[in-house]
Coordinates of C-alpha atoms and ligand atoms in Angstrom, one line a residue:
X187 CA 11.0 14.4 -1.0
X188 CA 9.7 12.9 2.0
X189 CA 6.2 10.7 2.2
X190 CA 4.4 10.2 5.5
X191 CA 2.3 6.9 5.1
X192 CA -0.7 6.6 8.3
X193 CA -2.1 2.2 8.5
X194 CA -1.6 -0.6 10.3
X195 CA 1.1 -1.5 11.9
X196 CA 0.4 -5.6 13.1
X197 CA 1.8 -8.7 14.1
X198 CA 0.5 -11.2 12.1
X199 CA -0.3 -15.4 11.6
X200 CA 0.0 -16.9 8.0
X201 CA -0.7 -20.1 6.5
X202 CA -1.0 -20.7 3.9
X203 CA -1.2 -24.8 1.8
X204 CA 2.6 -25.3 2.6
X205 CA 3.6 -23.2 6.0
X206 CA 2.5 -21.3 9.5
X207 CA 4.6 -18.5 10.7
X208 CA 3.3 -17.0 13.5
X209 CA 4.6 -12.9 15.0
X210 CA 5.2 -12.0 12.0
X211 CA 5.7 -8.2 11.6
X212 CA 2.6 -6.7 9.2
X213 CA 0.0 -4.5 8.8
X214 CA -0.4 -1.9 5.8
X215 CA 1.5 0.9 7.8
X216 CA 4.8 -1.7 8.0
X217 CA 4.8 -2.9 4.5
X218 CA 4.1 0.3 2.8
X219 CA 6.5 2.1 4.4
X220 CA 9.5 -0.6 3.4
X221 CA 8.4 -0.3 0.1
X222 CA 8.8 3.3 -0.4
X223 CA 11.9 3.3 1.6
X224 CA 13.6 2.0 -1.9
X225 CA 12.8 5.7 -2.9
X226 CA 12.0 8.2 -0.7
X227 CA 12.4 8.8 3.1
X228 CA 9.2 8.6 5.2
X229 CA 7.5 9.9 8.3
X230 CA 5.5 6.6 9.6
X231 CA 1.8 6.9 11.4
X232 CA 0.5 4.3 13.5
X233 CA 0.3 2.5 16.9
X234 CA 1.7 0.0 18.5
X235 CA 1.5 -1.9 22.2
X236 CA 4.7 -2.8 24.5
X237 CA 4.8 -6.2 22.9
X238 CA 5.9 -5.3 20.0
X239 CA 9.7 -6.0 19.6
X240 CA 12.0 -2.7 20.4
X241 CA 14.9 -4.1 16.8
X242 CA 11.6 -2.9 14.2
X243 CA 12.4 1.1 15.8
X244 CA 16.0 0.3 15.1
X245 CA 15.5 -1.3 11.6
X246 CA 13.1 1.6 10.6
X247 CA 16.0 3.8 11.7
X248 CA 18.5 2.1 9.6
X249 CA 15.7 2.7 6.4
X250 CA 15.1 6.3 6.8
X251 CA 12.5 5.7 8.2
X252 CA 10.8 8.6 10.4
X253 CA 8.9 6.1 13.4
X254 CA 7.8 9.9 15.8
X255 CA 4.3 9.5 14.5
X256 CA 4.1 5.9 16.0
X257 CA 2.8 5.9 19.0
X258 CA 3.7 3.7 22.1
X259 CA 1.0 2.5 24.2
X260 CA 0.4 0.1 27.1
X261 CA -1.4 -2.9 25.7
X262 CA -1.4 -5.7 22.7
X263 CA -0.6 -4.3 18.9
X264 CA -3.3 -5.0 16.3
X265 CA -3.3 -8.9 16.1
X266 CA -4.2 -11.0 11.9
X267 CA -4.0 -14.0 11.0
X268 CA -5.3 -15.8 7.5
X269 CA -5.0 -18.6 5.1
X270 CA -4.4 -19.1 1.7
X271 CA -6.1 -21.4 -0.6
X272 CA -4.0 -23.3 -2.8
X273 CA -4.5 -20.7 -6.1
X274 CA -2.7 -18.8 -2.8
X275 CA -4.8 -15.5 -3.9
X276 CA -8.1 -16.1 -1.8
X277 CA -7.9 -15.9 1.8
X278 CA -9.8 -16.1 4.9
X279 CA -9.3 -14.3 7.8
X280 CA -9.2 -15.8 10.6
X281 CA -9.2 -14.2 13.0
X282 CA -8.6 -10.2 14.4
X283 CA -8.0 -8.9 17.8
X284 CA -7.6 -5.1 17.5
X285 CA -6.4 -4.3 21.0
X286 CA -4.6 -0.6 21.0
X287 CA -6.0 -0.5 17.5
X288 CA -9.2 0.0 18.3
X289 CA -8.7 3.5 20.2
X290 CA -6.5 4.3 18.2
X291 CA -7.1 8.6 16.8
X292 CA -3.4 9.3 14.2
X293 CA -2.1 12.2 15.8
X294 CA 0.9 13.7 13.6
X295 CA 3.6 15.5 15.4
X296 CA 4.4 19.1 14.3
X297 CA 7.5 18.2 11.9
X298 CA 5.2 15.6 9.4
X299 CA 2.0 18.7 8.6
X300 CA 4.3 20.0 5.9
X301 CA 4.2 16.3 4.2
X302 CA 4.6 17.6 -0.4
X303 CA 2.8 13.4 -0.4
X304 CA 0.9 11.0 1.1
X305 CA -0.1 7.5 1.4
X306 CA -3.4 6.7 3.7
X307 CA -2.8 2.9 4.4
X308 CA -6.0 1.0 4.6
X309 CA -7.6 2.0 7.9
X310 CA -10.6 3.2 8.3
X311 CA -11.9 5.7 6.2
X312 CA -13.0 8.6 8.9
X313 CA -9.3 8.0 10.2
X314 CA -7.6 8.7 6.7
X315 CA -9.5 11.8 6.5
X316 CA -8.6 13.1 10.7
X317 CA -4.8 12.8 9.3
X318 CA -5.5 14.6 5.4
X319 CA -7.6 17.2 8.7
X320 CA -4.0 17.5 10.7
X321 CA -2.1 19.0 7.2
X322 CA -1.5 21.8 5.6
X323 CA -1.9 21.5 2.1
X324 CA 0.0 18.4 1.3
X325 CA 1.0 18.0 -3.2
X326 CA -0.2 14.5 -3.8
X327 CA -2.4 11.7 -1.9
X328 CA -2.7 8.1 -2.7
X329 CA -5.3 6.4 -0.3
X330 CA -6.1 2.2 -0.5
X331 CA -8.8 0.4 1.2
X332 CA -10.2 -2.6 1.5
X333 CA -13.9 -4.6 0.7
X334 CA -14.7 -3.6 4.3
X335 CA -15.2 -0.1 4.6
X336 CA -16.4 -0.5 1.3
X337 CA -18.9 -3.0 3.3
X338 CA -19.1 -0.9 6.4
X339 CA -18.7 2.6 6.5
X340 CA -19.5 4.1 2.6
X341 CA -20.7 7.6 3.6
X342 CA -17.1 7.7 5.4
X343 CA -15.1 6.2 2.2
X344 CA -17.4 8.5 0.1
X345 CA -16.8 11.8 2.4
X346 CA -12.2 11.5 2.0
X347 CA -12.6 10.1 -2.2
X348 CA -12.8 13.9 -3.6
X349 CA -10.0 14.7 -0.9
X350 CA -7.7 11.8 -2.8
X351 CA -5.9 12.0 -6.5
X352 CA -5.5 8.5 -7.2
X353 CA -7.2 6.2 -4.7
X354 CA -5.7 2.1 -5.2
X355 CA -7.5 -0.3 -5.1
X356 CA -8.3 -4.3 -6.3
X357 CA -10.8 -5.9 -9.0
X358 CA -12.9 -7.1 -6.8
X359 CA -13.2 -3.9 -5.0
X360 CA -13.6 -1.4 -7.7
X361 CA -16.5 -3.8 -8.7
X362 CA -18.0 -4.0 -4.9
X363 CA -17.8 0.4 -4.9
X364 CA -19.5 0.6 -8.5
X365 CA -22.3 -2.5 -8.8
X366 CA -20.3 -2.1 -12.2
X367 CA -18.6 -5.7 -13.9
X368 CA -16.1 -4.0 -15.9
X369 CA -13.4 -3.0 -14.9
X370 CA -13.3 -0.1 -17.8
X371 CA -16.4 1.5 -16.7
X372 CA -15.9 1.2 -12.9
X373 CA -12.4 2.5 -12.9
X374 CA -13.7 5.6 -15.0
X375 CA -16.6 6.5 -12.6
X376 CA -14.7 6.4 -9.3
X377 CA -13.0 8.9 -11.0
X378 CA -16.2 10.9 -11.3
X379 CA -16.5 10.4 -7.6
X380 CA -13.0 12.7 -7.0
X381 CA -10.0 11.0 -7.7
X382 CA -8.1 12.5 -10.4
X383 CA -6.6 9.0 -10.9
X384 CA -7.5 5.1 -10.3
X385 CA -5.5 2.4 -10.3
X386 CA -6.7 -1.6 -9.8
X387 CA -5.4 -3.9 -9.0
X388 CA -5.7 -7.4 -10.5
X389 CA -3.2 -10.0 -8.6
X390 CA -1.2 -12.0 -10.7
X391 CA -2.9 -10.0 -14.3
X392 CA -0.7 -7.0 -13.2
X393 CA -2.8 -3.0 -13.0
X394 CA -4.9 -0.8 -14.6
X395 CA -4.8 3.3 -14.8
X396 CA -6.9 5.9 -15.4
X397 CA -7.2 9.7 -15.9
X398 CA -9.5 11.8 -17.1
X399 CA -7.9 11.0 -21.0
X400 CA -5.3 8.7 -20.5
X401 CA -6.1 5.5 -19.7
X402 CA -2.3 2.5 -18.5
X403 CA -2.6 -1.1 -18.1
X404 CA 0.3 -3.4 -16.8
X405 CA 1.1 -7.3 -16.7
X406 CA 2.4 -8.5 -13.7
X407 CA 6.0 -10.6 -13.3
X408 CA 5.7 -13.6 -13.6
X409 CA 6.5 -15.4 -10.6
X410 CA 6.9 -19.4 -10.1
X411 CA 7.5 -19.3 -6.5
X412 CA 4.6 -17.6 -4.0
X413 CA 4.9 -18.3 -0.4
X414 CA 3.5 -15.2 1.0
X415 CA 0.7 -12.7 -1.3
X416 CA 0.6 -11.2 2.4
X417 CA 0.7 -6.8 1.7
X418 CA 1.4 -7.3 -1.9
X419 CA -1.2 -4.2 -2.2
X420 CA 0.2 -2.7 0.8
X421 CA 4.0 -2.9 -0.8
X422 CA 2.8 -2.4 -4.0
X423 CA 1.1 1.7 -2.6
X424 CA 4.4 1.7 -0.9
X425 CA 6.6 1.1 -3.7
X426 CA 3.8 3.8 -6.0
X427 CA 4.1 6.5 -3.9
X428 CA 7.5 6.5 -2.4
X429 CA 8.6 6.8 -6.5
X430 CA 6.3 9.8 -7.3
X431 CA 8.0 11.4 -3.9
X432 CA 11.8 10.7 -5.9
X433 CA 10.8 12.6 -8.4
X434 CA 10.3 15.9 -6.7
X435 CA 7.6 17.8 -9.2
X436 CA 3.4 17.7 -9.6
X437 CA 3.0 13.4 -10.8
X438 CA 2.9 13.6 -14.5
X439 CA 1.0 11.1 -16.3
X440 CA 4.4 9.2 -17.5
X441 CA 5.1 9.0 -13.4
X442 CA 2.5 7.1 -12.4
X443 CA 2.8 4.5 -15.1
X444 CA 6.5 4.2 -13.9
X445 CA 5.1 4.2 -10.3
X446 CA 3.1 1.8 -11.4
X447 CA 5.4 -0.7 -12.6
X448 CA 7.6 0.5 -9.7
X449 CA 4.4 -0.5 -7.5
X450 CA 4.4 -3.8 -8.9
X451 CA 8.1 -4.7 -9.1
X452 CA 8.2 -4.2 -5.3
X453 CA 5.0 -6.4 -4.3
X454 CA 6.7 -9.2 -6.8
X455 CA 9.1 -9.1 -4.6
X456 CA 7.3 -9.2 -1.2
X457 CA 5.4 -12.4 -1.8
X458 CA 8.4 -14.2 -2.5
X459 CA 8.8 -14.7 1.2
X460 CA 6.6 -14.4 4.4
X461 CA 6.1 -11.8 6.0
X462 CA 8.8 -8.4 5.1
X463 CA 11.9 -10.4 5.0
X464 CA 12.1 -10.0 1.3
X465 CA 12.2 -6.5 1.2
X466 CA 14.7 -6.7 4.0
X467 CA 17.2 -7.6 2.6
X468 CA 16.1 -6.1 -1.0
X469 CA 18.5 -4.2 -3.1
X470 CA 18.1 -0.8 -5.5
X471 CA 20.1 -3.3 -8.4
X472 CA 17.7 -6.1 -8.1
X473 CA 14.7 -3.4 -8.5
X474 CA 16.1 -1.7 -11.6
X475 CA 16.8 -5.4 -13.0
X476 CA 13.4 -6.8 -13.1
X477 CA 12.2 -2.9 -13.4
X478 CA 13.5 -3.7 -17.2
X479 CA 12.2 -6.8 -17.3
X480 CA 8.7 -4.8 -16.5
X481 CA 9.8 -2.3 -19.2
X482 CA 10.2 -4.9 -21.6
X483 CA 7.5 -7.1 -20.8
X484 CA 4.6 -4.0 -21.2
X485 CA 6.5 -2.1 -24.4
X486 CA 6.6 1.3 -23.0
X487 CA 10.2 1.5 -24.7
X488 CA 8.7 5.7 -25.3
X489 CA 9.1 6.7 -21.9
X490 CA 12.7 6.0 -22.0
Ligands
AMP704 P1 -2.7 -6.8 2.4 O1 -2.6 -8.5 1.9 O2 -2.3 -5.7 1.2 O3 -4.7 -7.1 2.7 O4 -2.7 -6.6 3.5 C1 -2.2 -7.4 4.4 C2 -1.7 -6.9 5.9 O5 -2.9 -5.3 5.8 C3 -1.6 -7.9 7.1 O6 -0.2 -7.6 7.4 C4 -2.8 -7.4 8.0 O7 -2.0 -7.4 9.0 C5 -3.4 -5.5 7.8 N1 -4.5 -5.8 8.0 C6 -5.8 -6.8 8.1 N2 -6.9 -6.7 8.5 C7 -7.1 -5.0 8.9 C8 -8.0 -3.9 8.5 N3 -8.9 -4.0 9.3 N4 -7.2 -2.3 9.0 C9 -5.6 -2.6 8.4 N5 -5.2 -3.6 8.2 C10 -5.2 -4.9 8.4

């Protein structure tokens, strides 16, 4: 089953305490689409300008990522620049140039409208809702968000949440959204606002998953070398949703637990190199090997 993914497609400049690289492929949809494509075909929705490398379209084609929903328009692609502190977790946005992204209105090709699994990667919640408005009853909707939307477009986010099956957000965003210090209370409170399931990412400390009556916690892979944390969250969301779609059924809580592990595996590979470079060479064998390590770490033998 395919996954429809909408989000940003960007050219990033990323600085860490040891390296800096410019004009890298980035954006929430770029990471999410490649992450998901290891498990399921992807239908990508986004916008790029005429400075966007044509080779990326060839690459997407080679990876079962359908880019018919990516608008190519006159102007410059969205640009984002960020700088990481020594902990490789704290990040400051140095600059944002919305460019063609400023007037982005996602328009789904007819062939996209009946896709069963949807990932609304990080973009303004009004645009995420606009995508759902064009769809014919998707089976399972996953949404990601960020602090910017909690702070600036809260009403739009609140309107989106009841339409979402699984909301993914990080620990500080969960606290900001609920004004709770406990992540357990925060997860439960967000569920009451609409989504049936909530996943809270805790960076190098793993992730939590909440349903009405079940709870799951998994650790993160103990990586020694993190080169570029950009897109870890988007890759997590992409891997998770791609895995759910590959199960070809209404996700059970066990499917969701496995999906959280696959998302974590994909994210752990992504941060090993700048931009999407590690994901470009990643193999299913490497994913499976790391999944087994996660499985042993998380002690969830009963899943088989
Ligand atoms: P993450 O590290 O998961 O927060 O994702 C980083 C990616 O998000 C970068 O590749 C950026 O191009 C993209 N990005 C940054 N700001 C925004 C924004 N306001 N809306 C959508 N995408 C963004």
